[in-house]
Tab-separated table of N, CA, C and O in Angstrom:
chain	number	residue	atom	x	y	z
A	941	UNK	N	107.245	99.630	124.878
A	941	UNK	CA	108.406	100.146	124.166
A	941	UNK	C	108.042	100.193	122.672
A	941	UNK	O	107.474	99.241	122.149
A	942	UNK	N	108.393	101.290	121.994
A	942	UNK	CA	108.077	101.361	120.569
A	942	UNK	C	109.057	100.531	119.741
A	942	UNK	O	110.094	100.090	120.252
A	943	UNK	N	108.708	100.292	118.502
A	943	UNK	CA	109.486	99.402	117.632
A	943	UNK	C	110.909	99.920	117.413
A	943	UNK	O	111.869	99.147	117.422
A	944	UNK	N	111.056	101.225	117.221
A	944	UNK	CA	112.381	101.798	117.016
A	944	UNK	C	113.253	101.592	118.253
A	944	UNK	O	114.428	101.225	118.140
A	945	UNK	N	112.684	101.775	119.435
A	945	UNK	CA	113.443	101.580	120.668
A	945	UNK	C	113.874	100.120	120.827
A	945	UNK	O	114.984	99.840	121.298
A	946	UNK	N	113.035	99.181	120.407
A	946	UNK	CA	113.404	97.759	120.472
A	946	UNK	C	114.557	97.477	119.520
A	946	UNK	O	115.530	96.814	119.889
A	947	UNK	N	114.475	97.987	118.281
A	947	UNK	CA	115.568	97.783	117.312
A	947	UNK	C	116.864	98.403	117.834
A	947	UNK	O	117.939	97.803	117.715
A	948	UNK	N	116.777	99.582	118.432
A	948	UNK	CA	117.968	100.219	118.995
A	948	UNK	C	118.527	99.397	120.157
A	948	UNK	O	119.747	99.267	120.307
A	949	UNK	N	117.655	98.814	120.971
A	949	UNK	CA	118.109	97.943	122.067
A	949	UNK	C	118.795	96.702	121.509
A	949	UNK	O	119.796	96.234	122.072
A	950	UNK	N	118.281	96.180	120.398
A	950	UNK	CA	118.917	95.012	119.771
A	950	UNK	C	120.348	95.363	119.341
A	950	UNK	O	121.267	94.554	119.530
A	951	UNK	N	120.546	96.563	118.800
A	951	UNK	CA	121.894	96.979	118.403
A	951	UNK	C	122.782	97.168	119.627
A	951	UNK	O	123.972	96.822	119.598
A	952	UNK	N	122.246	97.671	120.717
A	952	UNK	CA	123.045	97.793	121.945
A	952	UNK	C	123.506	96.414	122.408
A	952	UNK	O	124.671	96.235	122.794
A	953	UNK	N	122.626	95.417	122.339
A	953	UNK	CA	123.011	94.044	122.709
A	953	UNK	C	124.021	93.476	121.709
A	953	UNK	O	124.950	92.765	122.096
A	954	UNK	N	123.840	93.782	120.435
A	954	UNK	CA	124.776	93.374	119.382
A	954	UNK	C	126.168	93.929	119.700
A	954	UNK	O	127.160	93.213	119.650
A	955	UNK	N	126.228	95.220	120.045
A	955	UNK	CA	127.517	95.846	120.350
A	955	UNK	C	128.144	95.290	121.620
A	955	UNK	O	129.370	95.270	121.747
A	956	UNK	N	127.328	94.835	122.543
A	956	UNK	CA	127.843	94.191	123.762
A	956	UNK	C	128.191	92.726	123.505
A	956	UNK	O	128.671	92.041	124.409
A	957	UNK	N	127.936	92.277	122.283
A	957	UNK	CA	128.135	90.880	121.869
A	957	UNK	C	127.385	89.936	122.804
A	957	UNK	O	127.877	88.880	123.186
A	958	UNK	N	126.163	90.334	123.121
A	958	UNK	CA	125.296	89.548	123.990
A	958	UNK	C	124.173	88.937	123.139
A	958	UNK	O	123.082	89.504	123.021
A	959	UNK	N	124.463	87.803	122.533
A	959	UNK	CA	123.499	87.139	121.649
A	959	UNK	C	122.227	86.741	122.404
A	959	UNK	O	121.138	86.787	121.832
A	960	UNK	N	122.358	86.370	123.668
A	960	UNK	CA	121.184	85.954	124.442
A	960	UNK	C	120.217	87.123	124.639
A	960	UNK	O	119.004	86.961	124.470
A	961	UNK	N	120.730	88.300	124.988
A	961	UNK	CA	119.870	89.463	125.176
A	961	UNK	C	119.279	89.913	123.836
A	961	UNK	O	118.128	90.344	123.780
A	962	UNK	N	120.062	89.810	122.757
A	962	UNK	CA	119.584	90.171	121.419
A	962	UNK	C	118.380	89.315	121.040
A	962	UNK	O	117.336	89.834	120.673
A	963	UNK	N	118.506	88.003	121.160
A	963	UNK	CA	117.406	87.128	120.739
A	963	UNK	C	116.236	87.152	121.722
A	963	UNK	O	115.128	86.770	121.349
A	964	UNK	N	116.439	87.628	122.943
A	964	UNK	CA	115.327	87.755	123.889
A	964	UNK	C	114.277	88.740	123.370
A	964	UNK	O	113.116	88.673	123.764
A	965	UNK	N	114.670	89.615	122.462
A	965	UNK	CA	113.755	90.595	121.873
A	965	UNK	C	113.101	90.082	120.592
A	965	UNK	O	112.375	90.813	119.931
A	966	UNK	N	113.347	88.804	120.264
A	966	UNK	CA	112.831	88.211	119.032
A	966	UNK	C	111.783	87.142	119.325
A	966	UNK	O	111.797	86.526	120.391
A	967	UNK	N	110.916	86.910	118.349
A	967	UNK	CA	109.958	85.809	118.444
A	967	UNK	C	110.700	84.487	118.248
A	967	UNK	O	111.820	84.462	117.715
A	968	UNK	N	110.101	83.384	118.679
A	968	UNK	CA	110.754	82.079	118.573
A	968	UNK	C	111.060	81.692	117.126
A	968	UNK	O	112.043	81.009	116.859
A	969	UNK	N	110.216	82.121	116.186
A	969	UNK	CA	110.406	81.756	114.778
A	969	UNK	C	111.047	82.870	113.961
A	969	UNK	O	110.982	82.884	112.733
A	970	UNK	N	111.705	83.817	114.631
A	970	UNK	CA	112.335	84.946	113.947
A	970	UNK	C	113.435	84.487	112.994
A	970	UNK	O	114.032	83.423	113.190
A	971	UNK	N	113.665	85.302	111.970
A	971	UNK	CA	114.742	85.025	111.023
A	971	UNK	C	115.504	86.309	110.740
A	971	UNK	O	114.988	87.409	110.898
A	972	UNK	N	116.739	86.135	110.288
A	972	UNK	CA	117.537	87.214	109.710
A	972	UNK	C	117.814	86.806	108.274
A	972	UNK	O	118.135	85.640	108.011
A	973	UNK	N	117.673	87.764	107.358
A	973	UNK	CA	117.770	87.443	105.935
A	973	UNK	C	118.332	88.621	105.155
A	973	UNK	O	118.310	89.767	105.624
A	974	UNK	N	118.808	88.323	103.951
A	974	UNK	CA	119.116	89.379	103.013
A	974	UNK	C	117.795	89.981	102.556
A	974	UNK	O	116.758	89.304	102.577
A	975	UNK	N	117.796	91.235	102.164
A	975	UNK	CA	116.563	91.883	101.738
A	975	UNK	C	115.973	91.157	100.536
A	975	UNK	O	116.637	90.985	99.523
A	976	UNK	N	114.760	90.647	100.709
A	976	UNK	CA	114.038	89.891	99.687
A	976	UNK	C	114.840	88.681	99.203
A	976	UNK	O	114.699	88.234	98.083
A	977	UNK	N	115.703	88.178	100.080
A	977	UNK	CA	116.577	87.089	99.676
A	977	UNK	C	116.591	85.948	100.659
A	977	UNK	O	115.661	85.747	101.442
A	978	UNK	N	117.677	85.228	100.612
A	978	UNK	CA	117.830	84.009	101.387
A	978	UNK	C	117.899	84.286	102.883
A	978	UNK	O	118.459	85.298	103.330
A	979	UNK	N	117.345	83.376	103.657
A	979	UNK	CA	117.422	83.435	105.115
A	979	UNK	C	118.855	83.102	105.522
A	979	UNK	O	119.437	82.114	105.078
A	980	UNK	N	119.425	83.948	106.357
A	980	UNK	CA	120.789	83.752	106.848
A	980	UNK	C	120.812	82.980	108.161
A	980	UNK	O	121.693	82.152	108.388
A	981	UNK	N	119.854	83.294	109.035
A	981	UNK	CA	119.745	82.634	110.337
A	981	UNK	C	118.271	82.365	110.592
A	981	UNK	O	117.454	83.276	110.526
A	982	UNK	N	117.943	81.111	110.881
A	982	UNK	CA	116.544	80.686	110.973
A	982	UNK	C	116.170	80.343	112.403
A	982	UNK	O	116.807	79.488	113.028
A	983	UNK	N	115.148	81.002	112.928
A	983	UNK	CA	114.669	80.740	114.278
A	983	UNK	C	115.539	81.411	115.319
A	983	UNK	O	116.684	81.775	115.065
A	984	UNK	N	114.970	81.585	116.492
A	984	UNK	CA	115.692	82.247	117.580
A	984	UNK	C	117.021	81.549	117.871
A	984	UNK	O	118.045	82.196	118.053
A	985	UNK	N	117.012	80.218	117.891
A	985	UNK	CA	118.253	79.485	118.177
A	985	UNK	C	119.259	79.603	117.038
A	985	UNK	O	120.465	79.661	117.270
A	986	UNK	N	118.766	79.657	115.799
A	986	UNK	CA	119.660	79.865	114.661
A	986	UNK	C	120.324	81.227	114.701
A	986	UNK	O	121.511	81.371	114.392
A	987	UNK	N	119.545	82.252	115.096
A	987	UNK	CA	120.101	83.599	115.240
A	987	UNK	C	121.133	83.613	116.356
A	987	UNK	O	122.239	84.133	116.197
A	988	UNK	N	120.793	83.006	117.487
A	988	UNK	CA	121.716	82.976	118.631
A	988	UNK	C	123.045	82.318	118.256
A	988	UNK	O	124.116	82.880	118.477
A	989	UNK	N	122.992	81.128	117.679
A	989	UNK	CA	124.232	80.414	117.350
A	989	UNK	C	125.012	81.133	116.249
A	989	UNK	O	126.247	81.188	116.304
A	990	UNK	N	124.313	81.707	115.278
A	990	UNK	CA	125.000	82.450	114.215
A	990	UNK	C	125.699	83.689	114.747
A	990	UNK	O	126.824	84.005	114.344
A	991	UNK	N	125.043	84.382	115.653
A	991	UNK	CA	125.664	85.581	116.231
A	991	UNK	C	126.859	85.218	117.106
A	991	UNK	O	127.896	85.881	117.050
A	992	UNK	N	126.726	84.152	117.891
A	992	UNK	CA	127.854	83.746	118.733
A	992	UNK	C	129.059	83.360	117.875
A	992	UNK	O	130.195	83.692	118.222
A	993	UNK	N	128.823	82.695	116.757
A	993	UNK	CA	129.918	82.339	115.844
A	993	UNK	C	130.545	83.598	115.246
A	993	UNK	O	131.778	83.702	115.139
A	994	UNK	N	129.709	84.577	114.854
A	994	UNK	CA	130.236	85.816	114.280
A	994	UNK	C	131.044	86.585	115.320
A	994	UNK	O	132.123	87.107	115.023
A	995	UNK	N	130.548	86.662	116.554
A	995	UNK	CA	131.278	87.376	117.603
A	995	UNK	C	132.614	86.697	117.907
A	995	UNK	O	133.593	87.376	118.211
A	996	UNK	N	132.659	85.374	117.830
A	996	UNK	CA	133.922	84.657	118.042
A	996	UNK	C	134.905	84.965	116.919
A	996	UNK	O	136.102	85.133	117.156
A	997	UNK	N	134.404	85.066	115.695
A	997	UNK	CA	135.266	85.357	114.544
A	997	UNK	C	135.688	86.821	114.516
A	997	UNK	O	136.811	87.137	114.109
A	998	UNK	N	134.799	87.727	114.930
A	998	UNK	CA	135.062	89.166	114.889
A	998	UNK	C	134.826	89.781	116.273
A	998	UNK	O	133.808	90.434	116.504
A	999	UNK	N	135.761	89.603	117.211
A	999	UNK	CA	135.543	90.093	118.575
A	999	UNK	C	135.479	91.613	118.693
A	999	UNK	O	135.029	92.129	119.720
A	1000	UNK	N	135.902	92.347	117.659
A	1000	UNK	CA	135.825	93.810	117.684
A	1000	UNK	C	134.598	94.329	116.922
A	1000	UNK	O	134.419	95.537	116.776
A	1001	UNK	N	133.767	93.434	116.442
A	1001	UNK	CA	132.590	93.791	115.645
A	1001	UNK	C	131.699	94.779	116.409
A	1001	UNK	O	131.451	94.618	117.598
A	1002	UNK	N	131.222	95.821	115.693
A	1002	UNK	CA	130.302	96.778	116.311
A	1002	UNK	C	129.530	97.521	115.229
A	1002	UNK	O	129.953	97.582	114.069
A	1003	UNK	N	128.400	98.085	115.611
A	1003	UNK	CA	127.560	98.848	114.682
A	1003	UNK	C	127.204	100.191	115.310
A	1003	UNK	O	126.950	100.274	116.512
A	1004	UNK	N	127.202	101.206	114.480
A	1004	UNK	CA	126.790	102.546	114.892
A	1004	UNK	C	125.509	102.885	114.144
A	1004	UNK	O	125.446	102.727	112.920
A	1005	UNK	N	124.503	103.322	114.863
A	1005	UNK	CA	123.252	103.723	114.221
A	1005	UNK	C	123.414	105.148	113.701
A	1005	UNK	O	123.717	106.067	114.473
A	1006	UNK	N	123.233	105.312	112.396
A	1006	UNK	CA	123.304	106.636	111.783
A	1006	UNK	C	121.957	107.340	111.937
A	1006	UNK	O	121.885	108.493	112.330
A	1007	UNK	N	120.890	106.632	111.644
A	1007	UNK	CA	119.540	107.154	111.833
A	1007	UNK	C	118.555	105.999	111.879
A	1007	UNK	O	118.879	104.886	111.467
A	1008	UNK	N	117.379	106.255	112.393
A	1008	UNK	CA	116.356	105.214	112.479
A	1008	UNK	C	114.971	105.786	112.289
A	1008	UNK	O	114.729	106.977	112.547
A	1009	UNK	N	114.075	104.936	111.834
A	1009	UNK	CA	112.692	105.316	111.573
A	1009	UNK	C	111.763	104.204	112.035
A	1009	UNK	O	112.151	103.039	112.053
A	1010	UNK	N	110.531	104.576	112.330
A	1010	UNK	CA	109.503	103.605	112.688
A	1010	UNK	C	108.239	103.934	111.903
A	1010	UNK	O	107.861	105.104	111.771
A	1011	UNK	N	107.617	102.895	111.364
A	1011	UNK	CA	106.338	103.055	110.680
A	1011	UNK	C	105.542	101.778	110.894
A	1011	UNK	O	105.959	100.703	110.436
A	1012	UNK	N	104.426	101.872	111.600
A	1012	UNK	CA	103.596	100.702	111.861
A	1012	UNK	C	104.403	99.614	112.544
A	1012	UNK	O	105.112	99.877	113.512
A	1013	UNK	N	104.339	98.382	112.015
A	1013	UNK	CA	105.044	97.262	112.647
A	1013	UNK	C	106.493	97.107	112.153
A	1013	UNK	O	107.061	96.022	112.207
A	1014	UNK	N	107.095	98.209	111.699
A	1014	UNK	CA	108.453	98.164	111.156
A	1014	UNK	C	109.336	99.232	111.783
A	1014	UNK	O	108.879	100.313	112.126
A	1015	UNK	N	110.617	98.911	111.881
A	1015	UNK	CA	111.649	99.888	112.222
A	1015	UNK	C	112.755	99.700	111.198
A	1015	UNK	O	113.027	98.569	110.767
A	1016	UNK	N	113.367	100.787	110.793
A	1016	UNK	CA	114.464	100.744	109.824
A	1016	UNK	C	115.640	101.494	110.419
A	1016	UNK	O	115.483	102.627	110.883
A	1017	UNK	N	116.796	100.857	110.425
A	1017	UNK	CA	118.016	101.493	110.909
A	1017	UNK	C	119.027	101.589	109.778
A	1017	UNK	O	119.259	100.616	109.059
A	1018	UNK	N	119.632	102.756	109.634
A	1018	UNK	CA	120.791	102.928	108.757
A	1018	UNK	C	121.988	102.811	109.686
A	1018	UNK	O	122.124	103.584	110.629
A	1019	UNK	N	122.845	101.816	109.415
A	1019	UNK	CA	123.946	101.509	110.323
A	1019	UNK	C	125.286	101.541	109.597
A	1019	UNK	O	125.364	101.276	108.401
A	1020	UNK	N	126.321	101.833	110.352
A	1020	UNK	CA	127.697	101.676	109.889
A	1020	UNK	C	128.281	100.566	110.753
A	1020	UNK	O	128.189	100.620	111.988
A	1021	UNK	N	128.878	99.558	110.117
A	1021	UNK	CA	129.346	98.358	110.818
A	1021	UNK	C	130.839	98.165	110.590
A	1021	UNK	O	131.322	98.292	109.462
A	1022	UNK	N	131.543	97.863	111.676
A	1022	UNK	CA	132.957	97.514	111.611
A	1022	UNK	C	133.116	96.078	112.066
A	1022	UNK	O	132.580	95.684	113.096
A	1023	UNK	N	133.857	95.291	111.308
A	1023	UNK	CA	134.185	93.931	111.745
A	1023	UNK	C	135.412	93.946	112.648
A	1023	UNK	O	135.527	93.155	113.577
A	1024	UNK	N	136.373	94.855	112.337
A	1024	UNK	CA	137.568	95.032	113.164
A	1024	UNK	C	137.789	96.528	113.342
A	1024	UNK	O	137.325	97.333	112.528
A	1025	UNK	N	138.524	96.895	114.381
A	1025	UNK	CA	138.803	98.311	114.613
A	1025	UNK	C	139.627	98.916	113.485
A	1025	UNK	O	139.452	100.084	113.147
A	1026	UNK	N	140.516	98.143	112.895
A	1026	UNK	CA	141.383	98.646	111.827
A	1026	UNK	C	140.743	98.517	110.447
A	1026	UNK	O	141.232	99.102	109.487
A	1027	UNK	N	139.668	97.774	110.337
A	1027	UNK	CA	139.042	97.518	109.045
A	1027	UNK	C	138.161	98.656	108.564
A	1027	UNK	O	137.792	99.555	109.324
A	1028	UNK	N	137.846	98.627	107.287
A	1028	UNK	CA	136.943	99.598	106.692
A	1028	UNK	C	135.508	99.249	107.066
A	1028	UNK	O	135.103	98.100	106.930
A	1029	UNK	N	134.746	100.235	107.509
A	1029	UNK	CA	133.346	99.952	107.814
A	1029	UNK	C	132.520	99.813	106.539
A	1029	UNK	O	132.944	100.231	105.462
A	1030	UNK	N	131.351	99.214	106.675
A	1030	UNK	CA	130.390	99.171	105.579
A	1030	UNK	C	129.057	99.654	106.125
A	1030	UNK	O	128.826	99.649	107.336
A	1031	UNK	N	128.200	100.118	105.226
A	1031	UNK	CA	126.895	100.602	105.636
A	1031	UNK	C	125.825	99.593	105.275
A	1031	UNK	O	125.959	98.859	104.290
A	1032	UNK	N	124.789	99.551	106.078
A	1032	UNK	CA	123.690	98.623	105.867
A	1032	UNK	C	122.393	99.297	106.321
A	1032	UNK	O	122.405	100.111	107.241
A	1033	UNK	N	121.323	98.988	105.622
A	1033	UNK	CA	119.986	99.342	106.076
A	1033	UNK	C	119.395	98.047	106.617
A	1033	UNK	O	119.428	97.018	105.936
A	1034	UNK	N	118.883	98.095	107.826
A	1034	UNK	CA	118.284	96.912	108.441
A	1034	UNK	C	116.801	97.193	108.650
A	1034	UNK	O	116.438	98.192	109.276
A	1035	UNK	N	115.973	96.299	108.126
A	1035	UNK	CA	114.525	96.437	108.239
A	1035	UNK	C	114.049	95.418	109.275
A	1035	UNK	O	114.189	94.209	109.070
A	1036	UNK	N	113.505	95.906	110.378
A	1036	UNK	CA	113.025	95.078	111.473
A	1036	UNK	C	111.507	94.979	111.374
A	1036	UNK	O	110.820	96.005	111.408
A	1037	UNK	N	110.984	93.769	111.262
A	1037	UNK	CA	109.537	93.533	111.244
A	1037	UNK	C	109.142	92.985	112.609
A	1037	UNK	O	109.887	92.198	113.207
A	1038	UNK	N	107.958	93.375	113.072
A	1038	UNK	CA	107.523	92.998	114.411
A	1038	UNK	C	106.185	92.289	114.393
A	1038	UNK	O	105.314	92.585	113.582
A	1039	UNK	N	106.054	91.361	115.320
A	1039	UNK	CA	104.790	90.710	115.645
A	1039	UNK	C	104.546	91.068	117.101
A	1039	UNK	O	105.185	90.502	118.000
A	1040	UNK	N	103.704	92.051	117.339
A	1040	UNK	CA	103.531	92.563	118.697
A	1040	UNK	C	104.787	93.291	119.127
A	1040	UNK	O	105.309	94.128	118.399
A	1041	UNK	N	105.304	92.937	120.306
A	1041	UNK	CA	106.512	93.592	120.808
A	1041	UNK	C	107.777	92.756	120.591
A	1041	UNK	O	108.814	93.037	121.181
A	1042	UNK	N	107.693	91.746	119.732
A	1042	UNK	CA	108.854	90.907	119.427
A	1042	UNK	C	109.239	91.076	117.964
A	1042	UNK	O	108.381	91.130	117.075
A	1043	UNK	N	110.533	91.151	117.706
A	1043	UNK	CA	111.033	91.232	116.338
A	1043	UNK	C	110.900	89.855	115.693
A	1043	UNK	O	111.360	88.855	116.248
A	1044	UNK	N	110.248	89.803	114.536
A	1044	UNK	CA	110.034	88.519	113.869
A	1044	UNK	C	110.940	88.329	112.648
A	1044	UNK	O	111.108	87.212	112.176
A	1045	UNK	N	111.521	89.414	112.155
A	1045	UNK	CA	112.379	89.308	110.966
A	1045	UNK	C	113.266	90.541	110.876
A	1045	UNK	O	112.825	91.648	111.123
A	1046	UNK	N	114.521	90.314	110.524
A	1046	UNK	CA	115.441	91.411	110.216
A	1046	UNK	C	115.974	91.131	108.821
A	1046	UNK	O	116.469	90.032	108.553
A	1047	UNK	N	115.839	92.114	107.938
A	1047	UNK	CA	116.365	91.990	106.576
A	1047	UNK	C	117.434	93.055	106.376
A	1047	UNK	O	117.253	94.213	106.771
A	1048	UNK	N	118.535	92.643	105.772
A	1048	UNK	CA	119.696	93.521	105.596
A	1048	UNK	C	119.819	93.929	104.123
A	1048	UNK	O	119.789	93.078	103.236
A	1049	UNK	N	119.956	95.224	103.906
A	1049	UNK	CA	120.175	95.778	102.569
A	1049	UNK	C	121.588	96.323	102.559
A	1049	UNK	O	121.929	97.228	103.312
A	1050	UNK	N	122.424	95.739	101.657
A	1050	UNK	CA	123.824	96.172	101.556
A	1050	UNK	C	124.162	96.502	100.139
A	1050	UNK	O	123.767	95.898	99.223
């Protein structure tokens, strides 16, 4: 599976609020972070627990992929995200870094 397809599958799992399937596509030491900034969720278990907490807080949370690109060991998605159905969406660029076929880092640009 190419890197872009893996990132798109991660968003499908995100939209299904399936944290276990999402982190199954990540390396054990994967992190989610702000772009060039602080780590938000550390390690596969940190990502899993952080996502489960977010899904509990925002049960209507979802992301729409506007466009995506792949270059070498990276995939980049431009996404529109809603926390609630009635809320205003926000846009984010997500940079997915890969080690082999596992995502090792996701950085969010907002």
